[in-house]
Structures are given as C-alpha cells and as structure tokens.
XYZ file of C-alpha atoms in Angstrom:
648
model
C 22.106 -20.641 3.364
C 25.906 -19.562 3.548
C 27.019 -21.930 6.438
C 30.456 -20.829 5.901
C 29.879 -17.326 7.658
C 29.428 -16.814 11.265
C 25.537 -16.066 11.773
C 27.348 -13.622 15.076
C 28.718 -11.642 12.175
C 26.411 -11.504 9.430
C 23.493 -13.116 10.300
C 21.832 -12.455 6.670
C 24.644 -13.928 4.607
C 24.670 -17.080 6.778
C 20.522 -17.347 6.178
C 20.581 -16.677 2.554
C 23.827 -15.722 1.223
C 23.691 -18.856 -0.508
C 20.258 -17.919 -2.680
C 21.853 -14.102 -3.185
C 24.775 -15.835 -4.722
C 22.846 -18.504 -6.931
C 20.297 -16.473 -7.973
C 20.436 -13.390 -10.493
C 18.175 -10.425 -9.966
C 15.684 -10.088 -13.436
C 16.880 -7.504 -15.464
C 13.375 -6.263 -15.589
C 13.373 -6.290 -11.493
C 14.871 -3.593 -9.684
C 13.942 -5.661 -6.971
C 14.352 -9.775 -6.549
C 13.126 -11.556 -3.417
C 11.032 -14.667 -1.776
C 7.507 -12.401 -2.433
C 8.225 -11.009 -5.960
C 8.985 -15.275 -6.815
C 5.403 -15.935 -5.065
C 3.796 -12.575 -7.199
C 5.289 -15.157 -10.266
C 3.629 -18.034 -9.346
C 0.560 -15.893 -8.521
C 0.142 -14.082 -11.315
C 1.432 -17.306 -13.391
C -2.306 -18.376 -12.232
C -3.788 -15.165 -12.684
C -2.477 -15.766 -16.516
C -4.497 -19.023 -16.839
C -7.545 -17.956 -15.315
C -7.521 -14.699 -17.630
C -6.410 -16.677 -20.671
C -9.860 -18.657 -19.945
C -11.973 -15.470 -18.956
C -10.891 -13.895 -22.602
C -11.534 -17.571 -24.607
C -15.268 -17.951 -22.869
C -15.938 -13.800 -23.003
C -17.613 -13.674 -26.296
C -20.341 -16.743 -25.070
C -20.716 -15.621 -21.175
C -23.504 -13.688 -20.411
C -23.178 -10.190 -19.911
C -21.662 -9.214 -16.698
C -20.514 -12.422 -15.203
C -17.017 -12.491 -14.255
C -15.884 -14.281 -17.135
C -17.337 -11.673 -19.808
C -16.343 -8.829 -17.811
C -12.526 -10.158 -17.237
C -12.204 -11.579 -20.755
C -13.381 -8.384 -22.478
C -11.241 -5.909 -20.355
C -8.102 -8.255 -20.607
C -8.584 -8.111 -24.699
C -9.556 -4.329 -25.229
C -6.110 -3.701 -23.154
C -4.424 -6.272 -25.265
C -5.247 -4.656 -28.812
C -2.291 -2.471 -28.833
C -2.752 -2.386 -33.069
C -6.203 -0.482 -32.072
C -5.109 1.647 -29.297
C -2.187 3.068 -31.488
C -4.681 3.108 -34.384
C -7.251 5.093 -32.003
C -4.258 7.508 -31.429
C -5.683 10.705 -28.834
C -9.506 10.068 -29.897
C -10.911 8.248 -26.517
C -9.840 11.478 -24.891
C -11.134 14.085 -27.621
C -14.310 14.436 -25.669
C -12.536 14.985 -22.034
C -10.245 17.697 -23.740
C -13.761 19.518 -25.187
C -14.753 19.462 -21.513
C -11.282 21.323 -20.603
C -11.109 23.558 -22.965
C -14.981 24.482 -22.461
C -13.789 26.188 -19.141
C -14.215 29.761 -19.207
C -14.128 30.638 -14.916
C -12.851 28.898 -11.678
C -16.808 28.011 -10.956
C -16.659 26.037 -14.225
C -13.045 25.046 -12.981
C -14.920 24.054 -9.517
C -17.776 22.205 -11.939
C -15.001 20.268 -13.775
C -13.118 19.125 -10.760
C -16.295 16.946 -9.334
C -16.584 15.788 -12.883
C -13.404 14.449 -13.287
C -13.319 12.862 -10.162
C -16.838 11.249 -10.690
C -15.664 10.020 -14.558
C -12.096 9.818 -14.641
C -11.024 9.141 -10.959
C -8.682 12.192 -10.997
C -8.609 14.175 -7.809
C -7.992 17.857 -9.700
C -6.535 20.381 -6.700
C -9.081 19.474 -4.001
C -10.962 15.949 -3.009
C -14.272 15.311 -0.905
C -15.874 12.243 -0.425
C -17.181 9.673 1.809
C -15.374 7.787 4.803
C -16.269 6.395 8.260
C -16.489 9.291 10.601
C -13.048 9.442 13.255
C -15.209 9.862 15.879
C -17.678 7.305 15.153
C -16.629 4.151 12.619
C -20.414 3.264 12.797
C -21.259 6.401 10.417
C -20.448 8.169 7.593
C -18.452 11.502 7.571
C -17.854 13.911 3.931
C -13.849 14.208 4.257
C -12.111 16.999 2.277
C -8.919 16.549 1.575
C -5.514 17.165 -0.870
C -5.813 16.523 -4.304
C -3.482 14.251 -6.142
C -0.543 14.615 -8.015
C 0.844 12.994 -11.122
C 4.029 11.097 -8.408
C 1.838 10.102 -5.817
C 4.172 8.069 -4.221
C 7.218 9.913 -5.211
C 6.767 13.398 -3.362
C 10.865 13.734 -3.003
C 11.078 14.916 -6.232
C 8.680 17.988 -5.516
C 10.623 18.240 -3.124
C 14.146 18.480 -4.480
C 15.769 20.994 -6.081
C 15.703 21.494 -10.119
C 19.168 20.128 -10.258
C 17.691 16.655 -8.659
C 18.476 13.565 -11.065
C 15.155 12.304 -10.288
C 13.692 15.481 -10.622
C 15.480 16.605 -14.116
C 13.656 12.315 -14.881
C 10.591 13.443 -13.870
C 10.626 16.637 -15.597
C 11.475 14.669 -19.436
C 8.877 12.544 -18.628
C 6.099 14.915 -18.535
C 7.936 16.494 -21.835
C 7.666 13.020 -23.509
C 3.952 12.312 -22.243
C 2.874 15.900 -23.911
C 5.076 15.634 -26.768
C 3.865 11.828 -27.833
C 0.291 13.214 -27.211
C 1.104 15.572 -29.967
C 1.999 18.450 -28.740
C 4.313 20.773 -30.190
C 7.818 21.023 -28.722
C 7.106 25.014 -27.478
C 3.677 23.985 -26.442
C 5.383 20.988 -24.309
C 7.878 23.134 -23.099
C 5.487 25.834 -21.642
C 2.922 23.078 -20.219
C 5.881 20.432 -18.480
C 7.162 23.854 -16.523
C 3.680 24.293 -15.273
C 3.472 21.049 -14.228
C 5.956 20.668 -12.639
C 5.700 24.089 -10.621
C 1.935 23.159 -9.941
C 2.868 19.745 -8.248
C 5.503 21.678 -6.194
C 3.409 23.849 -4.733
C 0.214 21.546 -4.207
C 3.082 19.431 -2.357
C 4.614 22.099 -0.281
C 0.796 22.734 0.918
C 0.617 19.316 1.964
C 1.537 17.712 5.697
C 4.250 15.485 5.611
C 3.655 11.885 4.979
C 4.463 11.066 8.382
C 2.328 13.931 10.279
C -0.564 12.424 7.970
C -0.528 9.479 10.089
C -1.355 11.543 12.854
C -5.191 11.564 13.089
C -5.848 13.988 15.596
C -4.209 16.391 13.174
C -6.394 15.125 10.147
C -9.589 15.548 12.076
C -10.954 18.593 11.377
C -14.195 19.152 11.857
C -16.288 22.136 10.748
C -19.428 23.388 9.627
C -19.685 23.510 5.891
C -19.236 27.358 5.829
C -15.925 27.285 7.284
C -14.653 25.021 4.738
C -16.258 27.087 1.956
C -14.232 29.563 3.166
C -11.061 28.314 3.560
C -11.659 27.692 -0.065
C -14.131 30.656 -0.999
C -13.308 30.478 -5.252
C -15.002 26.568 -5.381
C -18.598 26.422 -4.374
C -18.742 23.259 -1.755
C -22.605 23.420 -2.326
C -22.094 22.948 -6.450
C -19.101 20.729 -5.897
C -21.176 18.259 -3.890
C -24.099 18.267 -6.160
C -21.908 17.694 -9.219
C -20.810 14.506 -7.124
C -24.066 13.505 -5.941
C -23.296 14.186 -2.369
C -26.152 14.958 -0.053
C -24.873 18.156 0.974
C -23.828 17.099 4.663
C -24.402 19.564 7.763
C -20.402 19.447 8.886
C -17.417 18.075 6.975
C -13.997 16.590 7.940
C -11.123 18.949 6.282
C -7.983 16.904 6.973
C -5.287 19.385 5.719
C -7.034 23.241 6.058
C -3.768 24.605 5.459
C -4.035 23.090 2.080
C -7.432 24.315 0.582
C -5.419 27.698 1.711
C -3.002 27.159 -0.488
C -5.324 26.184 -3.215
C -7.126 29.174 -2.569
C -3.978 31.442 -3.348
C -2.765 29.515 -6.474
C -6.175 30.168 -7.687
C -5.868 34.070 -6.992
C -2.635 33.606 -8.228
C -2.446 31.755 -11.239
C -4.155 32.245 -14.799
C -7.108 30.289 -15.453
C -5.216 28.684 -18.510
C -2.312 27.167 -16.434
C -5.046 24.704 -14.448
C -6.872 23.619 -17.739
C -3.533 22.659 -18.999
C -2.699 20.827 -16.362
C -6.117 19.450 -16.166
C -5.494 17.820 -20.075
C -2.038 16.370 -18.434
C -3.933 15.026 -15.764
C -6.090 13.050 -18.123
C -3.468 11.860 -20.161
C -1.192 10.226 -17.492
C -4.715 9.048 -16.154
C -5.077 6.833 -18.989
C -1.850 6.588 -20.507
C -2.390 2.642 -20.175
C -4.635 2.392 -22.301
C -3.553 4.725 -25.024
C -1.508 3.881 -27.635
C 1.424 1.781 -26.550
C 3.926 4.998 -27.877
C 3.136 6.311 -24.278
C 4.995 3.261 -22.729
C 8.436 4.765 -23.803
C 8.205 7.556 -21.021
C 7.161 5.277 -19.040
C 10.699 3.211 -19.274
C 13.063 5.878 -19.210
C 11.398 7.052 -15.870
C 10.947 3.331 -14.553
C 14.822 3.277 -15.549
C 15.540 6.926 -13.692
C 13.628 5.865 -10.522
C 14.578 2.572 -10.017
C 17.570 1.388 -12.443
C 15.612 -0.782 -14.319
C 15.793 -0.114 -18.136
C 12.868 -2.709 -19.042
C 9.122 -2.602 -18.903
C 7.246 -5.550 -17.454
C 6.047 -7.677 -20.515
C 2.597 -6.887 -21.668
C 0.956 -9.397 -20.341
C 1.932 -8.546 -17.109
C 1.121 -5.148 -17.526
C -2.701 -6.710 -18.667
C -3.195 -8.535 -15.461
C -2.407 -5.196 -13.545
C -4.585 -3.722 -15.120
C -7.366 -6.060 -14.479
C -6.757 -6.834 -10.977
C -6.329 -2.989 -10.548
C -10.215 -2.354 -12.110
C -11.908 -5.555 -11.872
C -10.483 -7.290 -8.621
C -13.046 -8.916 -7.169
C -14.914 -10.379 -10.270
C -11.477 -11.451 -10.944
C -10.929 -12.645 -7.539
C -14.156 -14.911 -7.623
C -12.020 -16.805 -10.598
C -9.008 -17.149 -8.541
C -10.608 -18.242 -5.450
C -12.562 -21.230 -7.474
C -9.614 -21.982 -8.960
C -6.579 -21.816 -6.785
C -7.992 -21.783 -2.743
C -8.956 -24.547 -0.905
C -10.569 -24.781 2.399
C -7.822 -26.555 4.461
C -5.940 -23.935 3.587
C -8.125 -21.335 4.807
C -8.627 -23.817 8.346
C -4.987 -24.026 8.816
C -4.718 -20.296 8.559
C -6.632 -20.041 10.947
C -5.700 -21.913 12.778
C -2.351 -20.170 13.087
C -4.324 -16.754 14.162
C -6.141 -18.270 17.025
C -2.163 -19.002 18.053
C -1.310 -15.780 17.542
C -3.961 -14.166 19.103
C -3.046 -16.122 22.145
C 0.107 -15.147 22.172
C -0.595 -11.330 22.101
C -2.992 -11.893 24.928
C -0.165 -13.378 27.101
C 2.365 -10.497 26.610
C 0.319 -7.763 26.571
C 0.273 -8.015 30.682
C 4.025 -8.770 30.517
C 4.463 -4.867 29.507
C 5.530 -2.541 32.226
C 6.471 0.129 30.716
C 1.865 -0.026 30.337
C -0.507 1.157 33.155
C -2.755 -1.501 34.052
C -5.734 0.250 33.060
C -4.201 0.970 29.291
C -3.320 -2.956 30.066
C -6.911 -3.399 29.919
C -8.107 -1.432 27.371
C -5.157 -3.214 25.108
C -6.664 -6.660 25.965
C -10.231 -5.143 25.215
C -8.856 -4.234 21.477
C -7.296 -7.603 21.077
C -10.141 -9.397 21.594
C -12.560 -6.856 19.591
C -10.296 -7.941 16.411
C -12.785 -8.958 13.340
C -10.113 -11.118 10.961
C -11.296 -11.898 8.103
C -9.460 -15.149 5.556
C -9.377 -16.071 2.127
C -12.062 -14.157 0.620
C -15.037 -11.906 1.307
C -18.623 -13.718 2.429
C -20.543 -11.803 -0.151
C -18.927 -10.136 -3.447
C -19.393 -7.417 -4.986
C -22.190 -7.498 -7.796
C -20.322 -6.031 -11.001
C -23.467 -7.181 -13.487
C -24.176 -3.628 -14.047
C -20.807 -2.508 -15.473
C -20.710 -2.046 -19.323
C -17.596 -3.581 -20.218
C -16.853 -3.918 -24.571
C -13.549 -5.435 -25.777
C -12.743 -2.926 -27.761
C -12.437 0.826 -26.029
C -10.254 -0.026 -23.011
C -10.664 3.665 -21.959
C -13.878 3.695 -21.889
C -13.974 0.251 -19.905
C -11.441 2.185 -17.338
C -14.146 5.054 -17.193
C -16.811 2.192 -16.427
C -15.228 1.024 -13.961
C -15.201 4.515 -12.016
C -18.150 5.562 -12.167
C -19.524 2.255 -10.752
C -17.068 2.551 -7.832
C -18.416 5.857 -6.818
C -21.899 5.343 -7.492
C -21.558 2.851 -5.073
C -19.858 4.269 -2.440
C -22.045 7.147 -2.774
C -25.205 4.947 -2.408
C -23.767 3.806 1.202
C -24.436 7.163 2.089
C -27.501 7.846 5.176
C -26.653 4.217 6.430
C -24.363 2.620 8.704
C -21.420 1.954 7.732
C -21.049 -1.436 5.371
C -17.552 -2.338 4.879
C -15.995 -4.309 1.487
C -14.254 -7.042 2.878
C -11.018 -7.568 0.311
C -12.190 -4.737 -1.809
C -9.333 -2.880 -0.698
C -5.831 -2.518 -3.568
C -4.170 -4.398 -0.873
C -6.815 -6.595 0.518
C -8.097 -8.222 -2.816
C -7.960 -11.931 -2.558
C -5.661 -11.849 -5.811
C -2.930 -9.639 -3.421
C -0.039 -11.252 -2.198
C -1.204 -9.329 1.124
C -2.394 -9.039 4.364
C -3.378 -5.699 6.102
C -4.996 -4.198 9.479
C -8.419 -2.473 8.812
C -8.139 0.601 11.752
C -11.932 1.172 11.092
C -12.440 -2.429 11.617
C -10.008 -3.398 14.214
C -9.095 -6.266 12.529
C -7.190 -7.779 9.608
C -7.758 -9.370 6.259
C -5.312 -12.229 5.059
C -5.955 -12.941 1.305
C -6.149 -15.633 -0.585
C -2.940 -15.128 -2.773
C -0.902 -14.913 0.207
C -1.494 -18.154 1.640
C 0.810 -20.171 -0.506
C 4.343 -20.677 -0.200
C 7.277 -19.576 0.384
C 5.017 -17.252 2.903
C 2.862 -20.190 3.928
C 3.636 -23.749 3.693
C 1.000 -25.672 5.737
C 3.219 -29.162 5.547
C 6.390 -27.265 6.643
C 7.894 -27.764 10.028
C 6.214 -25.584 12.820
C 9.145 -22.932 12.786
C 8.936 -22.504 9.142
C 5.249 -21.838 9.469
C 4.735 -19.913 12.758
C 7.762 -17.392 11.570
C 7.040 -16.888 8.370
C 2.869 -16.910 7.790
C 2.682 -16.639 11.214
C 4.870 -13.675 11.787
C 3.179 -11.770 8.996
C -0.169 -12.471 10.973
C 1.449 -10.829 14.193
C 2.459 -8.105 12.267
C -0.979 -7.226 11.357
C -1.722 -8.110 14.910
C 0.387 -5.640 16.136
C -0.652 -3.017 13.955
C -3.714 -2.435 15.750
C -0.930 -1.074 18.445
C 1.649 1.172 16.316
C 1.684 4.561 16.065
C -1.392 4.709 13.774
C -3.304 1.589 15.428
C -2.716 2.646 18.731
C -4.740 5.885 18.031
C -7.739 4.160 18.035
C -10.416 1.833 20.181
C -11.603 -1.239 20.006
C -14.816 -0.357 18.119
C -12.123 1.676 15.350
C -12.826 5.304 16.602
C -10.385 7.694 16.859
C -10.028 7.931 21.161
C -7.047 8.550 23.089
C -7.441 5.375 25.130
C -3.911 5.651 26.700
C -2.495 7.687 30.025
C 0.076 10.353 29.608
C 2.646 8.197 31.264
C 1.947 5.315 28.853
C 2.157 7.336 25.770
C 5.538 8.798 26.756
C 6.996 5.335 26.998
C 5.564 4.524 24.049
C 7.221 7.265 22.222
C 10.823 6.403 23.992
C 10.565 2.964 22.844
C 9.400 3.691 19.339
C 12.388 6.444 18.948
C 14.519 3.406 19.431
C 13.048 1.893 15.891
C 13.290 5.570 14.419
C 17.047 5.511 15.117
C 18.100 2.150 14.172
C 16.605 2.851 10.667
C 18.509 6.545 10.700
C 21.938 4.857 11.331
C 21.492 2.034 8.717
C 22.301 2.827 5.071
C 20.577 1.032 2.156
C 22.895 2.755 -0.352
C 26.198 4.637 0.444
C 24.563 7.769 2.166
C 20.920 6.942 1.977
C 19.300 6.455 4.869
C 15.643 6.579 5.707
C 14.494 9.436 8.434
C 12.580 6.146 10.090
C 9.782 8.164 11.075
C 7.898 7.234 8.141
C 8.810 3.136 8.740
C 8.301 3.098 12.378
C 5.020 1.799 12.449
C 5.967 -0.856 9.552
C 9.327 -1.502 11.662
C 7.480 -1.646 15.326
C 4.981 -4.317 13.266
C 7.708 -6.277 12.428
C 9.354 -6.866 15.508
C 6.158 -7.228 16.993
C 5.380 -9.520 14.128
C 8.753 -12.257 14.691
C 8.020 -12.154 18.349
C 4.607 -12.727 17.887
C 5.418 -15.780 15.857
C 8.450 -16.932 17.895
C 6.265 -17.063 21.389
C 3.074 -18.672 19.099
C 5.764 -21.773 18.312
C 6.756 -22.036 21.640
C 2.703 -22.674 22.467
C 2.420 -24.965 19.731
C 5.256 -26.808 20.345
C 4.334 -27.416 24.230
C 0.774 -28.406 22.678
C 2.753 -30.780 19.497
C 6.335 -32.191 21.539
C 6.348 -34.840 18.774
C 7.044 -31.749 16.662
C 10.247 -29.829 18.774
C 12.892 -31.748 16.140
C 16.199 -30.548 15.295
C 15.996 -30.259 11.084
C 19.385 -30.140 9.403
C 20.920 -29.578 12.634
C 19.269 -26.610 13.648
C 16.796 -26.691 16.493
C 13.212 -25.324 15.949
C 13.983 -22.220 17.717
C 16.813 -21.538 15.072
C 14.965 -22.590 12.491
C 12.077 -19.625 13.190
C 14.794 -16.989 12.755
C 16.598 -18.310 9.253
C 12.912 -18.698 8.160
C 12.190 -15.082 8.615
C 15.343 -13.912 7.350
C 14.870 -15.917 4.144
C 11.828 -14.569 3.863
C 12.727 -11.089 3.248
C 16.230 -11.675 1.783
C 16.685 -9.488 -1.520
C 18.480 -8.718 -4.573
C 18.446 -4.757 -5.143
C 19.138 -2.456 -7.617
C 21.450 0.408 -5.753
C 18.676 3.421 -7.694
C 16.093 0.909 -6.024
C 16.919 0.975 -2.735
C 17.607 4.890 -2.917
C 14.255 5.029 -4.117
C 12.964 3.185 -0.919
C 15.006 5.164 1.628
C 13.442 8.431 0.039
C 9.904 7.823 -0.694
C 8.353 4.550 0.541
C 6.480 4.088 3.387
C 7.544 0.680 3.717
C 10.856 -0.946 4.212
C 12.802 -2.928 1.594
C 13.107 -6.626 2.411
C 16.660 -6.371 2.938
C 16.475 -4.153 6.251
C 13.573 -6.078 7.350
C 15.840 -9.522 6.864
C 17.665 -8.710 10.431
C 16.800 -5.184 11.801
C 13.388 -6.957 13.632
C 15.338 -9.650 15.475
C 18.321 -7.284 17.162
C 15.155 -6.724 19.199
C 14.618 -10.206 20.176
C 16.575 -11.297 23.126
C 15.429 -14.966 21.697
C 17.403 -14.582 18.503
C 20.850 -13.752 20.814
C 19.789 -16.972 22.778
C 19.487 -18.742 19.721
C 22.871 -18.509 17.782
C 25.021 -17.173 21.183
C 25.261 -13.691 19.825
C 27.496 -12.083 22.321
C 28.232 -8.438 23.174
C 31.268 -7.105 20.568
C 29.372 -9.121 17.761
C 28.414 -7.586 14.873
C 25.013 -8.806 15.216
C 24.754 -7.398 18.505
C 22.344 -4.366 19.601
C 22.537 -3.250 23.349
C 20.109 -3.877 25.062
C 19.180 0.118 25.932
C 18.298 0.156 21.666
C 16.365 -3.034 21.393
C 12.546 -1.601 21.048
C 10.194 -3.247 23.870
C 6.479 -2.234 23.078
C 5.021 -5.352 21.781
C-alpha cells in the first residue's frame, strides 16, 4: 500500500502504489501483476513435475502420463534436432498442397487439415451441443481461422497500421526462414495478408458473436451446401468422419458467402499458398528454433516486449497446451490437497447464498424472470479441483524425438474423440477446456453446463489464501467465484436456461432494463483511457466488466454472512476494518505494471480487461466501497449514482 495518498483520490495508488513502486515489471513481461507472480509459482511446479516426467520417460510404460509428458517435453527441447530437421516434418503436408489440382480437392484438403493438423482452412464444421437442446449433439459450421486469431484489428486497419506493417514482416520472415525466395515471399505475404482481410471482413464482429440468437442458424443440409455450392458438405463430412447429419447449425451464413466469392474469385494457386503458410505458422513451435526470431520482433510490435519467454517456459506451454490433462493428473498428485478443495467449497456454498438473497432484491426484474433467475442459480453444476474421471491418453503415440509429429498425435486423438461422442447424449470433459485445465490459473462458467469449474492451479495464493483473514479470502477467491457466478447472468449467460439451452427466459420489460443498466458498464469503459487515446468500445468487456462488479459484490455480501456466522472473526487488521480490508484485497489483486504497446493492445483486441481497469472500475459500482473509505460526491473516486451499474 501507498498510505500516503488519499484512497478518495486515487483509490489504486493508496492499495498498491506501494508494490507498483517496489517492484519492476520483467523485461520479458509486457505485463506484471498478482496472477502472472502466481503463473511463476505455478509453472515453477509445473517445471519440477516435468523435469521428473522427462527423467522417468524412457522406463514408464507406454502411455502413462509420465512417458507421454517426459517424451513430448524432450522432443520440444532438442532444438539441435529441430534445426538439424530443417522443413522435413512438413515435406509430406506440402506434397499434399501442392497435389491440389481443383477446389473439390481444395474442399478434400480442408477436412484433412483440420482432422491432421488442427487448421481450420476457409470454412469449419464440427460437433457441439445443440442451442436448442444442450442434451444433444448439433454439426455447427462456422468461420475458418486466421493466422491473428486474437488480433483481428490489424485486418482491420489500414496498410499504413504499425501493427499491421508488424504483422505484414512477420509473415515475410516466417516464408523467408522457411526458405523461400525473397520474390516468392513477397508475392505469398501480400496474399496473405489480403486473404485474412477479407475472411475477416466476412466475419460478425466479436461482440455480435456473442449474440446467440444470431449464431443459430439452422438449416437443412442443402441450404448450407448452397450457400457454399464450390465445397461438397457431403465429401467434406466424410473426409472428417462425420455422420452426415439431417440439418446443420451455420453460425455466420454471410460468411460461407463470402467464401463462396473468393473462391469464384481467386486463382486456385493463391489458397494452396496460403494453405503451406497455414501449416508453417501451425507448427512453427516445433520447427527449427530460426522461426522464433519472427516470433520476437512481432511479440516486440504487439506488445513492447523485445524478449521471448525462456525455453523452458515456452516447453511447458507447449505441454500443457497438448497434453493437459495427463499433465494435470501429475500436478494434482503433486501440488492439491483436499482441504483445499473443502475450503473452496466451502466459500461457493457462501456465495451461492449470497446470489440467492439479492436476486429478489432486483426491481428493475419481474417477479416471474425473479423466478426463473433463482431456478438457474440453483441448477448450477460447479465443479473443483479436478475432473472425477480423466481422460484416457494410453492410445496416443508420443516418441521423443519428432515433436511435430507428437503435435499431429495429439490432434487426431482429440477429434477422434469428439467425433466418437457423436449419436449420444451429450458427455461433457470436465477441465478439458484451455481455460479449465486443472494446471490453469482459472476459473470459468460452462453456458452448456450452467455451472463453473474452479481449477486446481488457481486455488493458491495470492488468489486464495485459506489461513488469510475472511476479507482477504471472500474478496479475492471469493469474488472470482461470484464472478463466474454471475456469468450465468451477463449478456451471454443470461441468454440461456437453467438446463444450458439457448431460451429467451426474460420479459420485454426486463430485458430493456437490463440493457440500460449494462450501457452504464459500456460507457464507463468508453470514457476511461488505458493509453493516451485508447480506449476500449466496452461492448466487447461488458460481460467481463458486469462479472466483475457482480463478482466484488458477490464477495463483499458473502463476508458479511460469514462474519454474522464467525463474530470472533469481524477484527480490525492494521487498522483497517474487515469491510475495508475486502476492497484493498481486490484492488491488490488486479494491480499491474504495463507496457504502454500492452495496454493498447488490450483496448483494441482483447476480450478481457487488463488488471489495471479492473483494480477500481468494479467498486464505483458498490455503494459499500463509498461507505467504506467516506468517498464523497466531488471525489475523484466518485461515480454518480445514475452510472453505477445495478443488475447483479
């Protein structure tokens, strides 16, 4: 803390000002804060645990955890043999490319790569639960992928665009250090580059894709073959191994359009070369370590951060990012106790009492939405720790010396198996999910599930001290639990039912209100600059904004319960009183040392907020925090009342 400022004028200096002073941002961080010191410590165990996995590999039996960890971890780490290997693991997936002669074999090629390489080429189909009914499987069509998934800004921006001119030396370096000639990587990077544009101007923005009811689609198979008439559906699907289904759910048909008119439009030649870049960004990682020089210049473009993590780092990535749940099983034996996972949840069944008692407190809600909200609540399936039955890996061919063809492994088995799901009800992966592993320093709302998964990784401090004092726990671990919590309400959650199907469950009245309070997180984030004239849109953040505030006063009204139920506990610490001591404790939390290219970054592209705006933003909609520290009207702390957001 900086005691020495007013907490009425800067309440985020005054919580943490003292740890932003002491403590230097990592010059290989564009981004230093509370959660990237607990990633450290995490993957600081994650390093042990592999460092066993890759000593006990060559003596494990095949397809145990150990074995398949061990030997992935050291075929990534043999950067002498992946620079000796040069382009060879990727000979044969070129032959395949260059074997294309028409857009059927183009069509044929697509499913292929998707099946083998994971690579999403123009157009995507594949399994999900059905909108309508989370019970059953639907066959979704949707957008391909691009190169930037996460970036889309730059397709975006004009060819003038720093990050765009970054993005567009990049792709030059890729093809060049894959050994192209500097014409030849002239001629593809354009393509490239004006392919991604216009598969991105096809595309719904990222915040109309959170709109279901404009994703669901539904049509008979005909009418998406001919919204798309050059690809067979029919072949497509039984290049995947899809059954081929009686109806499919096209989320963007404008897309597959647009597809359909670059195919008319463009030369046969311009897809198969992008096709070959496709394949080598795909696997750049585990290709000779030459290819991690683009890499840094763009890391350095995007995000002002000149370094690379070290290789190690990189390793464990990599291994969480293909074998998470073998690897999980390690970390969980190692690292997770029980009382952990008792006091955690102990702290939801708090939480979940709290949203029970305010959700009648709303009214700006109907009382029959009332009802239906308290129906939802207490459909929730949380899950803690870890999953009750893993995933069986045994079956996946992993060697520790072809890390490329250990990546490919790893796909196919992934969509073999989601594939197999396919004529049954719907089986979920509990912590199978990138953010849901047990190794992720997460926890996330399932809509399908209506409920949420806290991991494993998570549950250790600074997020969750179980010895701390009640404020410290309830308003940090606690908060992030109501967050989830009120997830299943935002603008996404609140779209569907308790049983996780897509059902307008709300009256007309209640959804207007909805939309007048949620405007009010929408402009707060508008009129609040991360960098001098960046600014998010806050459409994109409101649901991560609305969970937030939800979140603290979630946490704040679950301490007040505990502390009526544990008096002993109600202490003044340091001088501060518990009530306080909840708000520093979130604030500290999220408090952040930022690169300025970072945080431009963020207010472009991300669909989450950067710690720093969620340090104090949440609580000017608390009329608890004023309360707290006597924030008065004419403080710079202070939000009238007529902004503060009151959904949840």
């Amino acid at each position: 803390m900086d005691t020495s400022i007013d907490p009425r004028k800067d309440f985020y200096l005054f919580a943490a000002g003292g740890w932003l002073k002491r403590v230097p941002r990592p010059e290989d961080r564009a981004s230093y804060s509370f959660p990237v010191i607990q990633g450290k410590r995490i993957k600081d165990q994650l390093k042990a645990i592999i460092a066993a996995a890759e000593r006990d590999a060559p003596t494990a039996p095949k397809g145990t955890s150990a074995q398949l960890v061990g030997d992935f971890y050291k075929a990534f780490m043999d950067v002498d043999r992946r620079r000796e290997e040069g382009m060879k693991p990727l000979q044969e997936e070129f032959a395949k490319v260059d074997a294309i002669s028409s857009i059927a074999d183009l069509a044929r090629y697509s499913a292929y790569a998707a099946k083998t390489d994971g690579i999403a080429l123009l157009i995507s189909y594949g399994p999900s639960p059905d909108l309508a009914d989370s019970s059953r499987y639907a066959i979704y069509g949707g957008p391909g992928s691009t190169a930037l998934k996460d970036e889309r800004d730059v397709y975006r921006s004009d060819e003038s665009a720093p990050r765009r001119i970054a993005y567009r030396k990049y792709v030059h370096e890729m093809l060049s250090t894959a050994g192209y000639a500097p014409t030849e990587a002239d001629r593809v990077t354009k393509l490239v580059l004006d392919i991604e544009t216009e598969l991105d101007k096809a595309q719904l923005s990222p915040a109309d894709k959170r709109d279901f009811n404009k994703l669901n689609n539904r049509m008979a198979l005909a009418q998406a073959q001919a919204l798309l008439p050059q690809i067979d559906v029919k072949t497509y699907f039984s290049e995947l191994g899809i059954p081929e289904p009686k109806d499919v759910i096209v989320t963007e048909p404008t897309y597959f359009t647009a597809v359909s008119n670059m195919l008319k439009q463009r030369p046969l030649q311009d897809f198969k070369d992008y096709a070959k870049f496709r394949l080598i960004k795909q696997f750049s990682d585990f290709l000779s370590p030459d290819f991690d020089e683009p890499k840094r210049a763009l890391n350095q473009a995007f995000t002002g951060v000149a370094t690379l993590r070290p290789l190690d780092e990189r390793g464990i990535a990599q291994v969480q990012g293909g074998l998470g749940q073998p690897l999980s099983q390690l970390y969980v034996h190692a690292y997770y106790d029980e009382d952990t996972r008792r006091k955690t949840s102990e702290l939801i069944t708090y939480i979940m009492a709290a949203m029970e008692k305010r959700i009648p407190t709303r009214d700006w809600l109907s009382d029959k939405t009332k009802v239906a909200a308290l129906e939802k609540l207490k459909a929730f399936n949380n899950k803690v720790g870890y999953p009750d039955e893993w995933i069986d890996y045994s079956s996946v061919k992993i060697v520790p010396d072809n890390p490329v063809a250990n990546a490919k492994a790893i796909i196919s088995f992934g969509l073999k198996r989601e594939l197999a799901k396919l004529g049954g009800p719907v089986k979920s992966d509990d912590f199978n999910g990138e953010s849901t592993l047990p190794i992720a320093m997460n926890a996330a709302y399932q809509i399908f599930e209506n409920g949420f998964q806290i991991t494993a990784a998570i549950s250790q401090a600074p997020a969750f001290e179980p010895n701390a004092d009640p404020a410290v726990r309830f308003c940090r671990f606690g908060a992030l639990i109501g967050h989830e919590t009120t997830h299943g309400f935002d603008s996404t959650g609140r779209q569907f039912d308790a049983k996780g199907n897509l059902r307008n469950w709300w009256t007309l009245e209640d959804t207007k209100a909805f939309v007048t309070e949620a405007q009010k997180l929408v402009d707060q984030t508008a009129h609040t600059e991360l960098a001098p004239g960046h600014a998010n849109d806050g459409k994109l953040w409101v649901g991560e904004n609305m969970a937030d505030v939800g979140g603290i006063k979630l946490g704040y009204t679950a301490l007040m319960d505990y502390l009526k139920d544990h008096p002993q506990e109600n202490v003044k610490i340091d001088g501060y009183t518990q009530q306080q001591r909840c708000f520093i404790a979130w604030a500290q939390l999220w408090a952040e040392n930022a690169t300025e290219a970072y945080l431009i970054n963020v207010a472009k592209s991300a669909d989450h907020p950067p710690n720093i705006y969620r340090t104090v933003a949440p609580l000017q909609h608390f009329d608890a925090f004023y309360e707290a520290f006597g924030i008065k009207e004419g403080d710079p702390m202070w939000l009238p009342p007529e902004k503060r957001v009151n959904t949840w």
